[in-house]
Amino acid sequence: MKTALITLASFATILIFSAAKGDQSFGINTSVYIPIQKDTTLQNSIKRGKTVYEDFCMQCHMVTGEGIPGAFPPLAKADYLLNNRTKAIHAVKYGLQGPITVNGTDYNSIMAPLGLYDDEIADVMNYILNSWGNSSDKPVTEKEVAAIEK
């Protein structure tokens, strides 16, 4: 019995010190002690961005990013996104009103501000810029989005 208590006390001590150091090998949630850093790799940003796109953008720009002719511009193979990166981020952050030309076609619709956080905007932009024939080697960062003013 004494050996079992010593073993249990030793195990508890290891768990406590492991949690204090942020060791998650015992399945302890240490977020109380050490903030968990968000994975900022491009592939994970794209995955998160897909969820944001499905929740906020897909209704107008469609599942395939093709948009609705005459109403909502395409995001698929969209020259506007690649040639106007800052303006595209600004549109997602603050909305868009007024004429734009995408792939040679004029659009003059209103895109309301979506109320997204800067990290969500970075993620959805990374998803859009790397989907449907778009390709961008430079990831959009939360810092880049934060620097864009109204």
XYZ file of C-alpha atoms in Angstrom, residues 8-149:
142
model
C 0.861 7.732 -7.095
C 2.476 10.750 -5.412
C 5.438 10.551 -7.800
C 3.141 10.378 -10.828
C 1.114 13.352 -9.563
C 4.314 15.354 -9.061
C 5.432 14.573 -12.633
C 2.060 15.669 -13.963
C 2.154 18.945 -12.050
C 5.689 19.806 -13.168
C 4.958 18.727 -16.727
C 1.890 20.953 -16.834
C 3.881 23.882 -15.441
C 6.492 23.411 -18.194
C 3.828 23.070 -20.887
C 4.487 19.376 -21.532
C 1.414 17.929 -23.203
C 2.681 14.354 -23.349
C 0.296 13.422 -20.531
C -2.729 14.915 -22.289
C -2.946 17.911 -19.997
C -4.441 21.103 -21.378
C -1.824 23.660 -20.432
C -3.500 26.638 -22.083
C -4.012 28.093 -18.616
C -0.243 28.191 -18.105
C 1.130 28.756 -21.601
C -0.852 30.323 -24.436
C -1.115 27.994 -27.400
C 0.347 29.578 -30.507
C -1.822 29.577 -33.612
C -0.290 27.543 -36.413
C 0.607 30.114 -39.036
C 1.717 27.809 -41.831
C 0.136 28.591 -45.170
C -1.550 25.186 -45.503
C -3.280 25.533 -42.131
C -4.281 29.109 -42.930
C -5.848 27.840 -46.168
C -7.793 25.178 -44.249
C -9.126 27.744 -41.798
C -9.853 30.111 -44.683
C -11.992 27.510 -46.418
C -14.281 27.457 -43.376
C -14.510 31.262 -43.371
C -15.233 31.205 -47.124
C -18.019 28.656 -46.686
C -19.578 30.730 -43.886
C -19.311 34.222 -45.396
C -18.389 34.257 -49.083
C -19.829 31.211 -50.799
C -23.385 32.578 -50.976
C -22.321 35.198 -53.536
C -19.118 33.804 -55.047
C -20.358 30.191 -55.188
C -18.673 26.925 -54.216
C -16.406 27.027 -57.256
C -15.459 30.698 -56.853
C -17.070 31.466 -60.217
C -19.385 34.168 -58.819
C -22.672 35.077 -60.491
C -22.302 36.700 -63.919
C -23.422 40.315 -63.911
C -23.853 40.395 -60.136
C -20.901 39.006 -58.183
C -17.420 38.755 -59.704
C -15.517 35.506 -59.898
C -12.712 34.755 -57.512
C -11.546 31.802 -59.619
C -8.609 32.763 -61.849
C -9.366 36.382 -60.936
C -6.824 38.873 -62.258
C -8.195 41.515 -59.875
C -7.103 39.531 -56.802
C -3.587 38.926 -58.033
C -3.059 42.431 -59.475
C -4.744 44.355 -56.641
C -3.789 42.466 -53.486
C -4.204 45.410 -51.106
C -7.538 46.442 -52.657
C -8.785 42.847 -52.442
C -7.860 42.603 -48.760
C -9.457 46.024 -48.182
C -12.685 44.782 -49.819
C -12.870 41.779 -47.500
C -12.053 43.917 -44.459
C -14.279 46.939 -45.117
C -16.601 45.901 -47.929
C -16.636 47.201 -51.490
C -18.841 49.627 -53.352
C -18.340 50.944 -56.849
C -17.119 49.626 -60.171
C -14.337 47.072 -60.543
C -13.175 45.023 -63.509
C -12.452 41.339 -63.069
C -11.143 39.275 -65.972
C -12.263 41.980 -68.423
C -15.839 42.156 -67.114
C -17.189 45.185 -65.251
C -19.041 44.767 -61.950
C -20.747 47.433 -59.885
C -22.272 45.668 -56.913
C -22.083 46.265 -53.199
C -20.167 43.936 -50.924
C -21.068 44.648 -47.311
C -18.368 44.503 -44.629
C -18.287 40.971 -43.273
C -17.183 41.797 -39.717
C -14.243 39.410 -39.807
C -11.198 39.605 -37.569
C -7.829 40.282 -39.192
C -6.693 36.673 -38.764
C -9.898 35.427 -40.423
C -9.358 37.834 -43.313
C -5.782 36.613 -43.753
C -6.994 32.998 -43.718
C -9.821 33.521 -46.220
C -7.532 35.513 -48.512
C -4.972 32.706 -48.395
C -7.720 30.231 -49.278
C -8.985 32.350 -52.183
C -5.490 33.171 -53.469
C -4.636 29.463 -53.576
C -7.871 27.973 -54.938
C -9.624 27.612 -58.306
C -6.574 28.301 -60.450
C -5.207 31.140 -58.296
C -1.706 30.846 -56.927
C 0.172 33.132 -54.563
C 3.600 32.387 -53.137
C 3.327 35.200 -50.598
C 0.889 34.375 -47.765
C -1.406 37.108 -46.482
C -0.575 37.709 -42.828
C -2.629 39.071 -39.972
C -0.072 41.891 -39.687
C -0.570 42.786 -43.364
C -4.348 42.898 -42.885
C -4.031 45.009 -39.713
C -1.960 47.583 -41.618
C -4.765 48.218 -44.134
C -6.735 51.255 -43.072
